[in-house]
XYZ file of C-alpha atoms in Angstrom:
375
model
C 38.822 86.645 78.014
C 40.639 89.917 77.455
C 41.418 90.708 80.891
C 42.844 86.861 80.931
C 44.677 87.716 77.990
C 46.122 90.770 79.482
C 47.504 88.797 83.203
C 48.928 86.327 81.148
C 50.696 88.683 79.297
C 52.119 90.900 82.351
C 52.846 87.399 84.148
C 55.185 86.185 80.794
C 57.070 89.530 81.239
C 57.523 89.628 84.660
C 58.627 85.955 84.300
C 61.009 87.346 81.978
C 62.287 90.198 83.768
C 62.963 87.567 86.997
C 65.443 85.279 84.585
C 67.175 88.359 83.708
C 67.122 89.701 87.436
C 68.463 86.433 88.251
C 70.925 86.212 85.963
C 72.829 89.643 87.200
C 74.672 89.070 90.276
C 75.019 91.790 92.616
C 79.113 92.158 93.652
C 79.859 94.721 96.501
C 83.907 96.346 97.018
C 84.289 98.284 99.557
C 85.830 101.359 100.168
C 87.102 102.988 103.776
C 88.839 106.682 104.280
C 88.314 109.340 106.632
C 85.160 111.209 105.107
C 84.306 113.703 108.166
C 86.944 115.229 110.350
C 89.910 117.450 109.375
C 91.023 114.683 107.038
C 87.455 114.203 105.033
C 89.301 116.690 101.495
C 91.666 113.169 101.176
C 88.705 110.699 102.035
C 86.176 112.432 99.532
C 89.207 112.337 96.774
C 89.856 108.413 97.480
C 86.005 107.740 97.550
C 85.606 109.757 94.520
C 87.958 107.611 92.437
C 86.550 104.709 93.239
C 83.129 105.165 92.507
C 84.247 106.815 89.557
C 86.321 103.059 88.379
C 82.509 101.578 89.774
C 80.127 103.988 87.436
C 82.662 102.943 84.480
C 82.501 99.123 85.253
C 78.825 98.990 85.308
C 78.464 101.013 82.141
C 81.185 98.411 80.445
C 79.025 95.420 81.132
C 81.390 92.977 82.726
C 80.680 89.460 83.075
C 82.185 86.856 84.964
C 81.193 83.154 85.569
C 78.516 83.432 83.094
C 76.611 85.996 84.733
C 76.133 89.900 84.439
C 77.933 92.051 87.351
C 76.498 94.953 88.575
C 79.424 96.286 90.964
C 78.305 98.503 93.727
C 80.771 100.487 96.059
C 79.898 100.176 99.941
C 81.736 103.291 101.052
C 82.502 103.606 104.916
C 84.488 106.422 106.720
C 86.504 106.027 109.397
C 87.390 109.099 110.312
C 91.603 109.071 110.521
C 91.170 106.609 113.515
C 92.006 103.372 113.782
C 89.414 101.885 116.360
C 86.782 102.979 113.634
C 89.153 101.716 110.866
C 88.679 98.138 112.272
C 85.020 98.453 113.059
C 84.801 99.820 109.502
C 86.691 96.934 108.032
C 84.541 94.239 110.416
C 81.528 95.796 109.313
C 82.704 95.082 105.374
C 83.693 91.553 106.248
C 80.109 91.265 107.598
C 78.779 92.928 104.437
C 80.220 90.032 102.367
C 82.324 92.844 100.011
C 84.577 90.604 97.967
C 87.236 92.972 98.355
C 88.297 96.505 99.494
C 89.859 99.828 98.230
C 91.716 101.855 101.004
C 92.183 102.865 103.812
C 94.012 106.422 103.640
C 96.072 106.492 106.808
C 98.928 103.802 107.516
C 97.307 103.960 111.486
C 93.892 102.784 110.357
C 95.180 100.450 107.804
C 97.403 98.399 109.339
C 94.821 97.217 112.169
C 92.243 96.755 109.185
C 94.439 94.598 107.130
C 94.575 92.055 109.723
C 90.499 92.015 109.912
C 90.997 91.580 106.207
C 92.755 88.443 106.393
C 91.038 87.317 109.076
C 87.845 87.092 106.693
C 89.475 86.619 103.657
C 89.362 89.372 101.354
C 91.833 91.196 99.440
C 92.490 95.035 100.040
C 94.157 97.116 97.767
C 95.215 100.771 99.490
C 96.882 103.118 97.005
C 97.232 105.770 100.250
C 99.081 104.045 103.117
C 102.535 104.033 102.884
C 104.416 103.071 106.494
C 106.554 99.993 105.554
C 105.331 97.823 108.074
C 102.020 97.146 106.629
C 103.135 94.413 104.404
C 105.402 92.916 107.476
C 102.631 90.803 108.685
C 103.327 88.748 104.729
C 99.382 88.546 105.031
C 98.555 87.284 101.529
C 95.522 89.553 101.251
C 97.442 92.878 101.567
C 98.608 95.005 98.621
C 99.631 98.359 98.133
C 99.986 100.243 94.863
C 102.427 103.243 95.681
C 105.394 103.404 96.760
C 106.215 103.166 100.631
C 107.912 105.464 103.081
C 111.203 104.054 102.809
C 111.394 105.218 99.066
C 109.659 108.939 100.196
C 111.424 109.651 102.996
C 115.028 108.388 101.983
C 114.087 110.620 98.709
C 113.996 113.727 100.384
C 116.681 113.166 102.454
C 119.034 112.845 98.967
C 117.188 115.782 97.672
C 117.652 117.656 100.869
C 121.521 116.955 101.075
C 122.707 116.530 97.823
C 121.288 118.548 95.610
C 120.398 121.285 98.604
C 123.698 121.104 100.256
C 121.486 121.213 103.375
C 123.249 120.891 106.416
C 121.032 120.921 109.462
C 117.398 119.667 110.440
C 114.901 120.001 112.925
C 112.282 116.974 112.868
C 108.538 117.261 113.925
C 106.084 114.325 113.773
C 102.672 114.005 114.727
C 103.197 110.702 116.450
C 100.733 108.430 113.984
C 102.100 105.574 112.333
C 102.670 107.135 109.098
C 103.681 110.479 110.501
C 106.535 108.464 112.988
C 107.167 106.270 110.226
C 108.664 109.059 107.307
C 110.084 111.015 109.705
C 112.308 108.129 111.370
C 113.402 106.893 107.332
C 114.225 110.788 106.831
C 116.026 110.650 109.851
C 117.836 107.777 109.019
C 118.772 108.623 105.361
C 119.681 111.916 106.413
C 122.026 111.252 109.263
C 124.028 108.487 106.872
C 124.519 111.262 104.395
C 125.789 113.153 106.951
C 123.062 115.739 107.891
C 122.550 116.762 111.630
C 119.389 116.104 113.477
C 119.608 119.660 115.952
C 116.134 119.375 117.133
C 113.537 116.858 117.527
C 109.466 117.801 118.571
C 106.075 115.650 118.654
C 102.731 117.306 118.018
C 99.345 115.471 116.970
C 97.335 114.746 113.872
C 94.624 117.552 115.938
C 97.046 119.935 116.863
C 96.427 123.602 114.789
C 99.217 125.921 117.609
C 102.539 125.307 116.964
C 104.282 128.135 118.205
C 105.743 126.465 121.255
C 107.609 123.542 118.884
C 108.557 126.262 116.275
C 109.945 128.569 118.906
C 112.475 125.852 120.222
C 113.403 124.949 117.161
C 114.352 128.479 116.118
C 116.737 128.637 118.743
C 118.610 125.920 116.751
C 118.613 128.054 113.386
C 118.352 124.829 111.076
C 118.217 124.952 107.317
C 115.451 122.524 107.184
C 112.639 121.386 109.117
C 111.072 117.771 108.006
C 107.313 117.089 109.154
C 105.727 113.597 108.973
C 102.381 114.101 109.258
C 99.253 115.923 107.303
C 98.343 118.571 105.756
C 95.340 119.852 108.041
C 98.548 120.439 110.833
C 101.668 121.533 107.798
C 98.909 124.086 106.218
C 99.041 126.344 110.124
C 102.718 125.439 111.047
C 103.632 127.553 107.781
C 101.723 130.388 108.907
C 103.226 130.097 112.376
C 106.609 129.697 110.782
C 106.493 133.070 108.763
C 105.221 134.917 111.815
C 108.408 133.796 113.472
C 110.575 135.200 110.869
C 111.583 131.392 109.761
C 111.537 132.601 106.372
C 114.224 131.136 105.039
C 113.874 127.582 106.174
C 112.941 124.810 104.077
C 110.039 122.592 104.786
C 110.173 118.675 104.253
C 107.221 116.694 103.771
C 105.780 112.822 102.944
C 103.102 112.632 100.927
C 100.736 113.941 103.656
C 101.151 117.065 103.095
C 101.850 116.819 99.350
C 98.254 118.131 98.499
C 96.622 120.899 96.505
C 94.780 121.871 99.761
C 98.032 122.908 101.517
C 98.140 126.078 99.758
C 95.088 127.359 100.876
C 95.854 126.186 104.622
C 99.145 128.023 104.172
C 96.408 131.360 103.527
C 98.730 133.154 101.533
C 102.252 132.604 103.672
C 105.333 132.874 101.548
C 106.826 129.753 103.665
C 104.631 127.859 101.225
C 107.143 128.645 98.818
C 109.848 126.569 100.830
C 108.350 123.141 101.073
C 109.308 120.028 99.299
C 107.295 116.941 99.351
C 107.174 113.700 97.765
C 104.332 111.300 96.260
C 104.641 107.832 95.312
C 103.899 107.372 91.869
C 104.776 109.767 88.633
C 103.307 113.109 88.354
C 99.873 113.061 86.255
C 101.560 114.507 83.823
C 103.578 111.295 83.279
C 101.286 108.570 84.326
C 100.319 106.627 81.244
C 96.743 107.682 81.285
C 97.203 110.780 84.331
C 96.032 113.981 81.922
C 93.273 112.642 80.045
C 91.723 110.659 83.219
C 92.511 113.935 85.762
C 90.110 115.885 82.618
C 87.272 112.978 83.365
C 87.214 113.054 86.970
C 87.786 117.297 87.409
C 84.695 117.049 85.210
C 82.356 114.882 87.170
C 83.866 116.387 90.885
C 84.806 120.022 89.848
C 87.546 121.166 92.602
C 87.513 117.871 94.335
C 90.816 116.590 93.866
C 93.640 116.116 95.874
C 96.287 113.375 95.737
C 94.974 109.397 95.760
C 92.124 109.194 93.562
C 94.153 108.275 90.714
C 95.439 105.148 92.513
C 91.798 104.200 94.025
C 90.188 104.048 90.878
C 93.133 101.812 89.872
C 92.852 99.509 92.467
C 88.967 99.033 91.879
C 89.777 98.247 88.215
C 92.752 96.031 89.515
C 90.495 94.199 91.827
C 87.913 93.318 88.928
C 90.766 92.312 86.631
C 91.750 89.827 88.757
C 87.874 88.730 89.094
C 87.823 88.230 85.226
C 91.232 86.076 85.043
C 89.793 84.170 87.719
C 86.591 83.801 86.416
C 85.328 84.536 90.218
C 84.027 86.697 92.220
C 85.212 84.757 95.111
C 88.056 86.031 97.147
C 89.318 83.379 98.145
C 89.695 82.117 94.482
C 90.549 85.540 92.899
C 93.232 86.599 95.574
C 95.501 83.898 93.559
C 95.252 86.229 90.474
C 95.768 89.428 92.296
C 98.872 88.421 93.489
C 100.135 87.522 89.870
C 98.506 90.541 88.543
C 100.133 93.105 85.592
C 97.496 95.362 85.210
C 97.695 98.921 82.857
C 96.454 101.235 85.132
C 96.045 105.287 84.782
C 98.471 105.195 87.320
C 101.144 103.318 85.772
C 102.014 98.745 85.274
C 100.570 97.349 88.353
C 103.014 94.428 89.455
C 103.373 92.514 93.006
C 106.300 91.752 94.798
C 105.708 88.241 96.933
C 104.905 90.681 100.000
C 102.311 92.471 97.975
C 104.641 95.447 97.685
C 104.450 97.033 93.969
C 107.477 95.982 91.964
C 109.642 99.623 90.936
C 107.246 102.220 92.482
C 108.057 105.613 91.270
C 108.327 108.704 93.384
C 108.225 112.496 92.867
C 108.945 115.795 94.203
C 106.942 118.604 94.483
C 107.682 122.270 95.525
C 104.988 125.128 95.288
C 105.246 127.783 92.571
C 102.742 130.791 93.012
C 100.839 128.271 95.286
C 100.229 125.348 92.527
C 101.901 122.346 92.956
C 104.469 121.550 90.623
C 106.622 118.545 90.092
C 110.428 118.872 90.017
């Protein structure tokens, strides 16, 4: 009679335990950067963020459409390259994530976003900034920084008007974002009246750069502007001071707008010359940047770099939407997205009709006994 006693009793409470089981709904977001490669410092950053904006969700409790959500990140890597950025974003589409953080590079993300709208789900990237991601007007494509138009054409005022800089030598490293800063530089620049004496290609895997650097000392510029990374900027200022290009300023997007730079410079006193922008305010002046930079240094001592800020606010920015919508469906939620007004860390979080932020901010950087420092 005991042992009856007993069954019945583990049978009520695993009874119980099924109802509640049942009643928490498992939600999936995805996340895609490069995690291995020359790239994986940015990728681990971005992925940190997010799973940082997960581990905070889960611990608040949310619920939506009467049932508890227990978010879980599905984090993929696709390396910097865009044939694994869309077999990255399939395999998420297959996964049935209701919507995605990333990618990192404008190359991988602008094949993605149309695999992404293909299958219906909403991707937020707070790292891609070439202008022509948001051409397609696909309804499932936002970005929450500001785009290469606004970074490039910012250093080219910087570099001419406050500067006085007269000539520039332009390198790119022939990716999509890379091309894509360096031609609204080039633009911006040449309006102002700034001339162009020397234009060079190299790759995103390039690390020797003393063939480019060479010809373009023959032109003595005052400036050379680099669209590309930091994994390639970090070497070409080493190669730079063992030319004797001392004196030259160096231009750079976002890319290469990283804490990481300085210790790919090793110690070269060109690091000193370079000017970069970032979408966005400085942490210092994001609404919530000092006290949330404190949090995440905390939990990934040493880790940071540039996007994690805006990752983690486009994981909370997804499951605002959710709530308004009272969905976890994308296709239901995307509606909300798109009207969204969201107080991030970062800053407001508002959508032009082409899923381009409204009023992105930008800032410069130069490097002051190698720490970055805003201007």
């Amino acid at each position: 009679m005991q042992l009856k006693l007993k069954l019945t009793v583990v049978a009520a409470i695993a009874a119980v335990a099924g109802v509640a089981s049942a009643q928490e709904q498992v939600v999936k977001i995805g996340h895609v950067a490069p995690v291995s490669g020359a790239q994986a410092h940015y990728g681990k950053d971005n992925e940190n963020g997010a799973r940082m904006a997960i581990e905070e969700l889960n611990a608040q409790g949310v619920t939506i459409g009467g049932k508890k959500i227990k978010f879980e990140l599905q984090a993929e890597d696709d390396a910097a390259d865009p044939k694994q950025g869309t077999a990255a974003a399939q395999k998420l589409c297959d996964s049935k994530v209701v919507g995605v953080v990333g990618h990192l590079n404008s190359g991988t993300t602008i094949p993605a976003s149309k695999v992404y709208n293909d299958c219906g789900i909403p991707m937020v990237t707070g790292a891609a900034t070439n202008p022509n991601l948001t051409k397609p007007g696909y309804k499932t494509t936002f970005r929450i920084i500001a785009n290469d138009n606004a970074l490039g054409a910012g250093l080219a005022f910087y570099a001419v008007d406050t500067l006085k800089l007269k000539t520039v030598a332009i390198i790119d490293d022939r990716t999509a974002y890379g091309q894509g800063v360096a031609d609204v530089f080039k633009k911006t620049a040449t309006a102002k009246g700034m001339k162009v004496v020397d234009e060079q290609f190299t790759t995103d895997k390039a690390t020797d750069f003393m063939a480019i650097l060479t010809a373009i000392k023959a032109k003595n510029p005052d400036a050379i502007f680099y669209g590309g990374m930091d994994p390639q900027a970090g070497p070409m200022l080493r190669q730079m001071e063992q030319l004797g290009m001392a004196n030259v300023k160096y231009f750079g997007g976002d890319g290469v707008c990283t804490s990481e730079i300085a210790k790919l410079a090793a110690g070269a006193k060109t690091l000193a010359n370079v000017i970069c922008a970032e979408g966005g305010s400085s942490l210092a002046k994001m609404p919530g940047g000092t006290a949330w930079k404190a949090k995440y240094d905390a939990k990934y001592p040493g880790q940071f770099q540039v996007y994690s800020p805006y990752t983690y606010d486009a994981t909370f920015l997804l499951v605002d939407a959710m709530k308004r919508a009272n969905s976890v469906d994308p296709k239901v939620y995307v509606n909300e997205l798109a009207k969204a007004n969201f107080k991030g860390v970062t800053s407001t979080i508002a959508f032009e009709p082409n899923g381009e932020m409204k009023n992105p901010a930008i800032t410069l950087y130069v490097y002051k006994d190698g720490k970055k420092t805003p201007l």
